[in-house]
PDB file of N, CA and C in Angstrom:
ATOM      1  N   UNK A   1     200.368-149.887  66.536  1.00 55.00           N
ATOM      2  CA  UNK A   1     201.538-150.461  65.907  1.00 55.00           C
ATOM      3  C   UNK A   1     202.576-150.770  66.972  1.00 55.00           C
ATOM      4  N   UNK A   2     202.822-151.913  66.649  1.00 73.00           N
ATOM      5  CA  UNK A   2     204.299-152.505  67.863  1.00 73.00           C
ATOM      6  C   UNK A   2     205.440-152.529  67.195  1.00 73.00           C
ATOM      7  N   UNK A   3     206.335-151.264  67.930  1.00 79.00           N
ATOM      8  CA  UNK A   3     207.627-151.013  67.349  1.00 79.00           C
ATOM      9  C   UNK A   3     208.779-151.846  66.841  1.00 79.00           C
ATOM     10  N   UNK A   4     208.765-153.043  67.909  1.00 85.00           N
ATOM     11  CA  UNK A   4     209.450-154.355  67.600  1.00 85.00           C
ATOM     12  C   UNK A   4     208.974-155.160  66.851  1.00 85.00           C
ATOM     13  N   UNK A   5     207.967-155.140  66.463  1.00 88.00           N
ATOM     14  CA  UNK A   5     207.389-155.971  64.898  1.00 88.00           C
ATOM     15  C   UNK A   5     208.014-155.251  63.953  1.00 88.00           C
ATOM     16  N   UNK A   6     207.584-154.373  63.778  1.00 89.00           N
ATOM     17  CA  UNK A   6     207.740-153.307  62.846  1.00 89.00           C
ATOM     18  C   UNK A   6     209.241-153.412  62.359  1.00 89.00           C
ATOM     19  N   UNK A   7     210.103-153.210  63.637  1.00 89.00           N
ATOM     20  CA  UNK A   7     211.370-153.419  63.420  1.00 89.00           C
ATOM     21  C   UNK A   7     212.470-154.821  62.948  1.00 89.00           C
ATOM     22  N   UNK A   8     211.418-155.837  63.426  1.00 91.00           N
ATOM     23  CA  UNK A   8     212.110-157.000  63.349  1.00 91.00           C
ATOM     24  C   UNK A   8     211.790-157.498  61.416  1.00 91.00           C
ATOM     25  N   UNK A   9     210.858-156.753  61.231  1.00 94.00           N
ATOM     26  CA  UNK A   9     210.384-156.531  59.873  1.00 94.00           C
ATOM     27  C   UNK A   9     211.365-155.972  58.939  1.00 94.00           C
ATOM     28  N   UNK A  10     211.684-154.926  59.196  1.00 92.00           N
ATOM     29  CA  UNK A  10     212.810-153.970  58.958  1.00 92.00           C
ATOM     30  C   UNK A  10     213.816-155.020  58.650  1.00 92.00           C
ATOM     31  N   UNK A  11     214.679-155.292  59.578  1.00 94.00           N
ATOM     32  CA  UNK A  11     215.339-155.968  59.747  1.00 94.00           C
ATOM     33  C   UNK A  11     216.290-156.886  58.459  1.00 94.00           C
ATOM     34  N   UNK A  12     215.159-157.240  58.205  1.00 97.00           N
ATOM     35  CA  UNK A  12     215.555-158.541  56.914  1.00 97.00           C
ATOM     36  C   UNK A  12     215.789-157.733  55.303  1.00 97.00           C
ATOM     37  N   UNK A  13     216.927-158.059  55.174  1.00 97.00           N
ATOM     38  CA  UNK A  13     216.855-157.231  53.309  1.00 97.00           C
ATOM     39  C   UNK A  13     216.052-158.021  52.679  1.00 97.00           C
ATOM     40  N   UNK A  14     215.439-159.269  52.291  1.00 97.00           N
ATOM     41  CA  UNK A  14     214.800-159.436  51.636  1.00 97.00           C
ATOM     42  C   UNK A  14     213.009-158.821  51.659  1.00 97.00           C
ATOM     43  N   UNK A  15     212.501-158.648  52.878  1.00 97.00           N
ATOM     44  CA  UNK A  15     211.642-157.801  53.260  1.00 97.00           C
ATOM     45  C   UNK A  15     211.877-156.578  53.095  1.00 97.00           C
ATOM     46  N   UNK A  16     212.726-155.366  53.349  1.00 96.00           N
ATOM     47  CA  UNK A  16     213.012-154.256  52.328  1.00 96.00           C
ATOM     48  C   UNK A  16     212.767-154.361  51.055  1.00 96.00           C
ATOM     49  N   UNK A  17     213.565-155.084  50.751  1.00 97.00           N
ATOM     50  CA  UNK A  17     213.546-155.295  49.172  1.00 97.00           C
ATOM     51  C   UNK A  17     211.858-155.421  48.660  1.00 97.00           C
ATOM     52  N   UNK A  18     211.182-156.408  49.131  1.00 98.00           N
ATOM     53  CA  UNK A  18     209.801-156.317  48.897  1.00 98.00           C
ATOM     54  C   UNK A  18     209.107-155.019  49.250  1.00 98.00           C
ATOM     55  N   UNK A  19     209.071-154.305  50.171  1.00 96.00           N
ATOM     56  CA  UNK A  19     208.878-152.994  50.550  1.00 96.00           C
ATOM     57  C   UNK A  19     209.540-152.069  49.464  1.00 96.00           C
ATOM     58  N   UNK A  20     210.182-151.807  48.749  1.00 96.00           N
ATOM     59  CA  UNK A  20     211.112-151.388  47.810  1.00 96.00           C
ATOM     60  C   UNK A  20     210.014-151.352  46.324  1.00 96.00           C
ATOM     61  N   UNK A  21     209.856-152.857  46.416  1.00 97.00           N
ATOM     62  CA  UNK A  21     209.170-153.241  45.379  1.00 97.00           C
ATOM     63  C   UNK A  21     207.549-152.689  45.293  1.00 97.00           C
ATOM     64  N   UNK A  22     206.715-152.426  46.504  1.00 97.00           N
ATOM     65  CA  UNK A  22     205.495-152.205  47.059  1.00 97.00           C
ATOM     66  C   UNK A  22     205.553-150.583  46.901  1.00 97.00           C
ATOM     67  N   UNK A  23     206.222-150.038  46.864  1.00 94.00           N
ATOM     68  CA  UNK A  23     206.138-148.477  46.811  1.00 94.00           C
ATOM     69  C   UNK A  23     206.027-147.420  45.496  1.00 94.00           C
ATOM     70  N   UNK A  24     205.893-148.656  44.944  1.00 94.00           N
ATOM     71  CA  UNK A  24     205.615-148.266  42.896  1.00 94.00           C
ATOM     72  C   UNK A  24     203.829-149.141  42.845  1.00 94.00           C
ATOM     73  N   UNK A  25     203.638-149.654  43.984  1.00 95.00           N
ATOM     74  CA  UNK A  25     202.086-149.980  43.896  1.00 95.00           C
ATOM     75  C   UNK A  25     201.923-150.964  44.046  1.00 95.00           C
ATOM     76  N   UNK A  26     200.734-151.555  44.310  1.00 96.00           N
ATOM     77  CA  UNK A  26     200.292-152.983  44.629  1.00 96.00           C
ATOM     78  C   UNK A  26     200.794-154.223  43.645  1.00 96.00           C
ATOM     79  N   UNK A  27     201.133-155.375  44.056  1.00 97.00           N
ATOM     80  CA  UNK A  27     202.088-156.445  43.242  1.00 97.00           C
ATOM     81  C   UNK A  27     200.569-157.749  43.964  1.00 97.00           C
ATOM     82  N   UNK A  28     200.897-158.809  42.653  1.00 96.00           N
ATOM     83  CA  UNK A  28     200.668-159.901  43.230  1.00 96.00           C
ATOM     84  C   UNK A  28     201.434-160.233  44.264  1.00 96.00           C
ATOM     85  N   UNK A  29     201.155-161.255  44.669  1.00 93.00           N
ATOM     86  CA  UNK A  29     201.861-162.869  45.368  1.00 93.00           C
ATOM     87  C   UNK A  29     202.786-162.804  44.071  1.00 93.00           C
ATOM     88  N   UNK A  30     202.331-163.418  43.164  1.00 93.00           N
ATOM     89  CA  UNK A  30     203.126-164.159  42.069  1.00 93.00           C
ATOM     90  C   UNK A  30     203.770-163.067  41.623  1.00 93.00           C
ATOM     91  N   UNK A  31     203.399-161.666  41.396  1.00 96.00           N
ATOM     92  CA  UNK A  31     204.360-160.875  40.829  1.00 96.00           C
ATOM     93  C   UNK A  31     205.900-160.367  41.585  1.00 96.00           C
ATOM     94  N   UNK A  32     205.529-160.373  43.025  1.00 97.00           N
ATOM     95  CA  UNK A  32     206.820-160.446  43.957  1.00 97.00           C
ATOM     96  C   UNK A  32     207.698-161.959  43.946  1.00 97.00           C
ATOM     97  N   UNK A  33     207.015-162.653  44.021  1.00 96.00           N
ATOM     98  CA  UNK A  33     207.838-163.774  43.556  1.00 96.00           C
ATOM     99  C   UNK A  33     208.839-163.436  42.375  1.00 96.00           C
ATOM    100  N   UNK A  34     208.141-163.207  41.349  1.00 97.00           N
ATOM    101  CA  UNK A  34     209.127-163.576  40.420  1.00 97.00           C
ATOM    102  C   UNK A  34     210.452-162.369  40.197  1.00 97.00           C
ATOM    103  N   UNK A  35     210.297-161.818  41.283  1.00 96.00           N
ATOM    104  CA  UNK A  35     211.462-160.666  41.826  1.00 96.00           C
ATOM    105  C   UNK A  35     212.319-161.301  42.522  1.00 96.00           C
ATOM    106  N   UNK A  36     212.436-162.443  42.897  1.00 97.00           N
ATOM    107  CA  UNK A  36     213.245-163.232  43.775  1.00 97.00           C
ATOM    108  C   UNK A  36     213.837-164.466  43.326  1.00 97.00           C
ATOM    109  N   UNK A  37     214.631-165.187  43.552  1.00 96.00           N
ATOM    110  CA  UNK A  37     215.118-166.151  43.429  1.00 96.00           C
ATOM    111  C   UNK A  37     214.862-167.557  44.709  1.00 96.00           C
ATOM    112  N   UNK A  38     213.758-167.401  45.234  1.00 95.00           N
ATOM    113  CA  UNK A  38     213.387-168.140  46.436  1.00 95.00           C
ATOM    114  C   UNK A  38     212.095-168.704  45.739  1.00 95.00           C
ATOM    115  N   UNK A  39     211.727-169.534  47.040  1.00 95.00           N
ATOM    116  CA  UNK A  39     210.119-170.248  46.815  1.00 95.00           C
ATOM    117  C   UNK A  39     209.193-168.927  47.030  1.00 95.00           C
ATOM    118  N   UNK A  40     207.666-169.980  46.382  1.00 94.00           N
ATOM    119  CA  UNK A  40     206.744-168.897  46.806  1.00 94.00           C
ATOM    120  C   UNK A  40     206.415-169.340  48.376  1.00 94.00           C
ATOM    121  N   UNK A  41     206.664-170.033  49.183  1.00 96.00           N
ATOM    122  CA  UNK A  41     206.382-170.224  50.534  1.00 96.00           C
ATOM    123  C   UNK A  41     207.249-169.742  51.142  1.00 96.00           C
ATOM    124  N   UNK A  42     208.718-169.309  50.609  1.00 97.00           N
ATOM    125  CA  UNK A  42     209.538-168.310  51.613  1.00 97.00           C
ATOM    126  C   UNK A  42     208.887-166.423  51.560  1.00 97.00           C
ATOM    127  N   UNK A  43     208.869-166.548  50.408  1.00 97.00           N
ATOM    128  CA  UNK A  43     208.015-165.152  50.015  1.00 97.00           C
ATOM    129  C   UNK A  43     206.573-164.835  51.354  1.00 97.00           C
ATOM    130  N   UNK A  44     206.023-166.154  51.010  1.00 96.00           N
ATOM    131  CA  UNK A  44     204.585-165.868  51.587  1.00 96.00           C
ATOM    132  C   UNK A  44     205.308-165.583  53.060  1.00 96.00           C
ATOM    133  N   UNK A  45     206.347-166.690  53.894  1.00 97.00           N
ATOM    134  CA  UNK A  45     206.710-166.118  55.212  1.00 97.00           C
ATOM    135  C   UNK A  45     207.277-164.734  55.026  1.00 97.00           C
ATOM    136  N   UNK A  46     207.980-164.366  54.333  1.00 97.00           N
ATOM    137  CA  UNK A  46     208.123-162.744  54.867  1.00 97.00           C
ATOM    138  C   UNK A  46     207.069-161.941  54.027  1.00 97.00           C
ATOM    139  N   UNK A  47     206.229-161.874  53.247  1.00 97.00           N
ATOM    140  CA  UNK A  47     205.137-161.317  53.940  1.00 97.00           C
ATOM    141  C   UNK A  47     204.421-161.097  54.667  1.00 97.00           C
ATOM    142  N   UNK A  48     204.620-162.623  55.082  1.00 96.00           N
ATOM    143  CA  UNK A  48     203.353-162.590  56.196  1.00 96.00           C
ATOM    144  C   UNK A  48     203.868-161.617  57.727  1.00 96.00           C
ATOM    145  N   UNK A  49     204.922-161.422  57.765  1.00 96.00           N
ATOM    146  CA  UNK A  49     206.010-161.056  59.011  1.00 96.00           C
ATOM    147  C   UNK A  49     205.554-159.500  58.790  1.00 96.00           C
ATOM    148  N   UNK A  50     205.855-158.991  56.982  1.00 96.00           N
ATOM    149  CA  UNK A  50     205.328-157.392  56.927  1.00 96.00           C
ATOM    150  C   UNK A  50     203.873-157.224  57.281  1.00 96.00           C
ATOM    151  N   UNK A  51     202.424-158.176  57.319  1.00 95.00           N
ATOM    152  CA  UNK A  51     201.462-158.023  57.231  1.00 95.00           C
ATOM    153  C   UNK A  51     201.564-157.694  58.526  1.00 95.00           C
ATOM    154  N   UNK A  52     202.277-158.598  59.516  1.00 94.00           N
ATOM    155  CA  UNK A  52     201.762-158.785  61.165  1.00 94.00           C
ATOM    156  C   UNK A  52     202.803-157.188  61.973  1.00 94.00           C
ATOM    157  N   UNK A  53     203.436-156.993  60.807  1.00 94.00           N
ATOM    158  CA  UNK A  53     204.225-155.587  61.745  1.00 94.00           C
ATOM    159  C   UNK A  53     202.950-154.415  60.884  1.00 94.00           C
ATOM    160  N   UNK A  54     202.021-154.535  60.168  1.00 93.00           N
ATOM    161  CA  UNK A  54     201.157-153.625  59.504  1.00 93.00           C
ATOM    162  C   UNK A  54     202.087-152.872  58.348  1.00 93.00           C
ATOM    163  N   UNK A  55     203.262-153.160  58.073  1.00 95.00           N
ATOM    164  CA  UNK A  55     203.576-152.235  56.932  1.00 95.00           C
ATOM    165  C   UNK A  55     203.112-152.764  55.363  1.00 95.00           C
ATOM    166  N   UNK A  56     202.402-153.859  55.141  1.00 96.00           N
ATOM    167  CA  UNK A  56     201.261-153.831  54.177  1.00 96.00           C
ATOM    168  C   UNK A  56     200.205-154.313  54.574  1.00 96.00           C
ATOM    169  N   UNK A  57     199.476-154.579  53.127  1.00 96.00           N
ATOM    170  CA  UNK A  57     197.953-154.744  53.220  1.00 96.00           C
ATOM    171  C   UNK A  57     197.957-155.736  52.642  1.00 96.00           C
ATOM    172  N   UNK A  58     197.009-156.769  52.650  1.00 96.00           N
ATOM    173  CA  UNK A  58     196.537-157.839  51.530  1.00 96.00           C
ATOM    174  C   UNK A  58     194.951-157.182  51.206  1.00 96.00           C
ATOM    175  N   UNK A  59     194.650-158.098  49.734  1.00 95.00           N
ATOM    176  CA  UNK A  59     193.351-157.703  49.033  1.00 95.00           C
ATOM    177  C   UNK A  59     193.203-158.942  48.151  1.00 95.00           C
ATOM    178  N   UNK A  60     192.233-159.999  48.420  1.00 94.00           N
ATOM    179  CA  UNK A  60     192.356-160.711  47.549  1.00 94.00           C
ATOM    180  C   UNK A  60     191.256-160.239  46.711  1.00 94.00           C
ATOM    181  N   UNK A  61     191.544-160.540  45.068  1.00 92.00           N
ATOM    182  CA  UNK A  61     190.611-160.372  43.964  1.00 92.00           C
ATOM    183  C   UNK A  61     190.349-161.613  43.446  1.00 92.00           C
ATOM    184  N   UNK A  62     189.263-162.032  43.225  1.00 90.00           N
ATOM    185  CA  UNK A  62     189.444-163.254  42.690  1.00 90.00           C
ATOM    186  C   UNK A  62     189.816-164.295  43.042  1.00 90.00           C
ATOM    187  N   UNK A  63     190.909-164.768  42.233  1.00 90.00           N
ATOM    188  CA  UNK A  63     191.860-166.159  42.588  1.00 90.00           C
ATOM    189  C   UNK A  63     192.908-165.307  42.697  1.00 90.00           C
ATOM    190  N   UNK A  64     193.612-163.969  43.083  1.00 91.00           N
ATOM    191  CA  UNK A  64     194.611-163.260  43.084  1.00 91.00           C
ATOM    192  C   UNK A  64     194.601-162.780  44.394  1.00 91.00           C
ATOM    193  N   UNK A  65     195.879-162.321  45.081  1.00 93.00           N
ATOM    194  CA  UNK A  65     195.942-161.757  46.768  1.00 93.00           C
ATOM    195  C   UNK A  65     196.887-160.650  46.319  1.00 93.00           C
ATOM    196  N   UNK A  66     196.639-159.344  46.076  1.00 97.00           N
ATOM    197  CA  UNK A  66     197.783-158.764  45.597  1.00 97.00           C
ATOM    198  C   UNK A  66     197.983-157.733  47.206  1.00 97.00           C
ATOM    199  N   UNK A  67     198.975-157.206  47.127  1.00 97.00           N
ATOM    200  CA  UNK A  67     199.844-156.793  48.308  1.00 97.00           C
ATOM    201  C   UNK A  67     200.138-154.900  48.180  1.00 97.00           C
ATOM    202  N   UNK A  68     200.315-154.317  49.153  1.00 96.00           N
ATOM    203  CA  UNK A  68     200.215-153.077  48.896  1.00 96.00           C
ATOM    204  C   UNK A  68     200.860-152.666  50.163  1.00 96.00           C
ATOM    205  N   UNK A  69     201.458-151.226  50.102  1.00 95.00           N
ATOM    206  CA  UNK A  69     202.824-150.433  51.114  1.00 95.00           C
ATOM    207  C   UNK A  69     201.392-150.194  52.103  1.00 95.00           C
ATOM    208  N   UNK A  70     201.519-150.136  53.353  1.00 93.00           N
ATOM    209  CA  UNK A  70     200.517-149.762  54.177  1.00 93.00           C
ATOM    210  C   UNK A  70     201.244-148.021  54.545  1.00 93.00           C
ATOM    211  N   UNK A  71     201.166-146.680  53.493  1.00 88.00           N
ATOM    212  CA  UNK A  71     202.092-145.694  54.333  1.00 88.00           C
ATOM    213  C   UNK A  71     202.011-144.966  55.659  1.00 88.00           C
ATOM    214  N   UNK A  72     200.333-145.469  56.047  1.00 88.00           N
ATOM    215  CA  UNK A  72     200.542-144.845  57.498  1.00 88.00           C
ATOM    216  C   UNK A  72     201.140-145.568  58.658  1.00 88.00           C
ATOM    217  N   UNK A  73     201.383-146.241  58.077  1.00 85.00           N
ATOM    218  CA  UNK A  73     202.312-146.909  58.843  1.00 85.00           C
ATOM    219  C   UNK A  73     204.223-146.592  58.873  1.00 85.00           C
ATOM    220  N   UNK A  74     204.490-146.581  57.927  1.00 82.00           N
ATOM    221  CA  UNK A  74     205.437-146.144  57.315  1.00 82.00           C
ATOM    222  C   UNK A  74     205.550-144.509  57.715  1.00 82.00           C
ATOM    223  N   UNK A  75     204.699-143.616  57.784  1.00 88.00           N
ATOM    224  CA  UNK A  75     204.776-142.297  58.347  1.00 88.00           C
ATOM    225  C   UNK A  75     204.707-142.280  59.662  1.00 88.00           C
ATOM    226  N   UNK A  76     203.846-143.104  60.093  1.00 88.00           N
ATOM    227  CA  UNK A  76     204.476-143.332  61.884  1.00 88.00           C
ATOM    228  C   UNK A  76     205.895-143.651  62.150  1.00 88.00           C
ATOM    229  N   UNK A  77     206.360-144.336  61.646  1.00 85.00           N
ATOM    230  CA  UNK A  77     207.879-144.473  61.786  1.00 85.00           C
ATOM    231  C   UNK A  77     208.500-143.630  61.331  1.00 85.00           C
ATOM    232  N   UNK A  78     208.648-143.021  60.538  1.00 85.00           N
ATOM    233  CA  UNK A  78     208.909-141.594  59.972  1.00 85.00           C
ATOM    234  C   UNK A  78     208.609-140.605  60.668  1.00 85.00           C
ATOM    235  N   UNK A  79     207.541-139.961  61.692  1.00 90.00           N
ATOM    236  CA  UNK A  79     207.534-139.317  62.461  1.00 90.00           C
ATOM    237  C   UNK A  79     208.127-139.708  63.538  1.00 90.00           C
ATOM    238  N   UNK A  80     208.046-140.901  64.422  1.00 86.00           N
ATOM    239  CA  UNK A  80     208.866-140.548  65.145  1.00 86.00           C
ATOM    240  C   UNK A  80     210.049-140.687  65.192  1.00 86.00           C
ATOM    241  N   UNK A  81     210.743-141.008  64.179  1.00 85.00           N
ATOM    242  CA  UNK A  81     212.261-140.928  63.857  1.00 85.00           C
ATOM    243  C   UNK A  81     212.688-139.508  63.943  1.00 85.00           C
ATOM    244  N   UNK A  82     212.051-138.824  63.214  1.00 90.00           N
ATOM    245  CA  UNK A  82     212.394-137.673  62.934  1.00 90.00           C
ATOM    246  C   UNK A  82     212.342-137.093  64.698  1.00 90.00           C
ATOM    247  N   UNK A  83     211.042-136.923  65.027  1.00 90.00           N
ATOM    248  CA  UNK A  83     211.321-136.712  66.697  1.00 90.00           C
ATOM    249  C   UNK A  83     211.779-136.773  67.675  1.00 90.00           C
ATOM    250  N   UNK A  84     212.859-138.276  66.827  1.00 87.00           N
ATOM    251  CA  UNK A  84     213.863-138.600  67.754  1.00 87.00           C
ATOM    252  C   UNK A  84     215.314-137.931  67.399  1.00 87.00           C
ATOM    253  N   UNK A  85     215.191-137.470  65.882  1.00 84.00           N
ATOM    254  CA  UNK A  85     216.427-136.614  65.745  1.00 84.00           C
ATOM    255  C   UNK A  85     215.700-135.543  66.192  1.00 84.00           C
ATOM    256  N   UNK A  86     215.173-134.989  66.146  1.00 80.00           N
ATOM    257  CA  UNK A  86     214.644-133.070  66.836  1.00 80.00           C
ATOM    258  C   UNK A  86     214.767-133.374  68.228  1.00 80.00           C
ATOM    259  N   UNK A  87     215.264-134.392  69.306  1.00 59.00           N
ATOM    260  CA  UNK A  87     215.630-133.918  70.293  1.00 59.00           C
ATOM    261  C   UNK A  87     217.220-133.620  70.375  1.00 59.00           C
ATOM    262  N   UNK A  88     217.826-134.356  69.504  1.00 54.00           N
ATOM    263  CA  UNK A  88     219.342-133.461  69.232  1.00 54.00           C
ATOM    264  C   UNK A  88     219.183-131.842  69.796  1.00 54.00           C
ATOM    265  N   UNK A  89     218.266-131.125  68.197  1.00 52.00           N
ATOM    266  CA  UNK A  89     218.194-130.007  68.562  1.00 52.00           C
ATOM    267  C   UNK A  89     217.493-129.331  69.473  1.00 52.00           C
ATOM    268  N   UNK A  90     216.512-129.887  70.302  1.00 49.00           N
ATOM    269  CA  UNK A  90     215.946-129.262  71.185  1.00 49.00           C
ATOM    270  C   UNK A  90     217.282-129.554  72.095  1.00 49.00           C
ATOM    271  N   UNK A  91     217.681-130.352  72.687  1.00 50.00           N
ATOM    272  CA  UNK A  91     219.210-130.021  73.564  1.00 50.00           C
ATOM    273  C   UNK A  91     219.918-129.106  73.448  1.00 50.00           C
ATOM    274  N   UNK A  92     220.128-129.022  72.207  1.00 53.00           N
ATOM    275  CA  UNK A  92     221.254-127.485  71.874  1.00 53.00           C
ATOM    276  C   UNK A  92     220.603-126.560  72.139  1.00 53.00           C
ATOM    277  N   UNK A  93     219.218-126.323  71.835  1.00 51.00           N
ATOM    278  CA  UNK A  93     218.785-124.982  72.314  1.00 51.00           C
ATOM    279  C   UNK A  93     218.474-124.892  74.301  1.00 51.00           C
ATOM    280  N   UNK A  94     218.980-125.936  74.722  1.00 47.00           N
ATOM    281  CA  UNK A  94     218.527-125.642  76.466  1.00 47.00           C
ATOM    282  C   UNK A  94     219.235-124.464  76.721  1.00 47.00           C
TER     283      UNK A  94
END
């Protein structure tokens, strides 16, 4: 995972917001769309931005591509966040 994808991902509230939306479970294409007030070709670009930082998945079924939270990904960033606050406290204890 490349931290600056990941982050530049981050970045955008409307990509949160889809991430937001992905964490209650896998959504269409069309079902994230209709969470938005944009095209489905602005949608598809910031997905496609979360696919390439790995914080989801695609699966197509059918004639359907539905979308899903990738969390180990999401726990990598979460660990080392956290690691980066526990050197606070490892300082205080020198």
């Amino acid at each position: 995972m490349a931290f600056a994808e990941t982050f530049k991902a981050l970045s955008d509230p409307v990509r949160r917001e889809i991430l937001q939306l992905l964490k209650h479970g896998r959504l269409s294409a069309g079902e994230i769309v209709s969470h938005f007030d944009m095209t489905g070709a602005t949608i598809s670009y910031h997905l496609s931005i979360l696919k390439k930082a790995e914080l989801v998945r695609e699966k197509k079924e059918k004639n359907y591509v539905f979308y899903e939270l990738n969390t180990s990904v999401v726990e990598e960033i979460m660990l080392w966040l956290s690691e980066l606050k526990g050197g606070e406290e490892n300082d205080q204890n020198l």
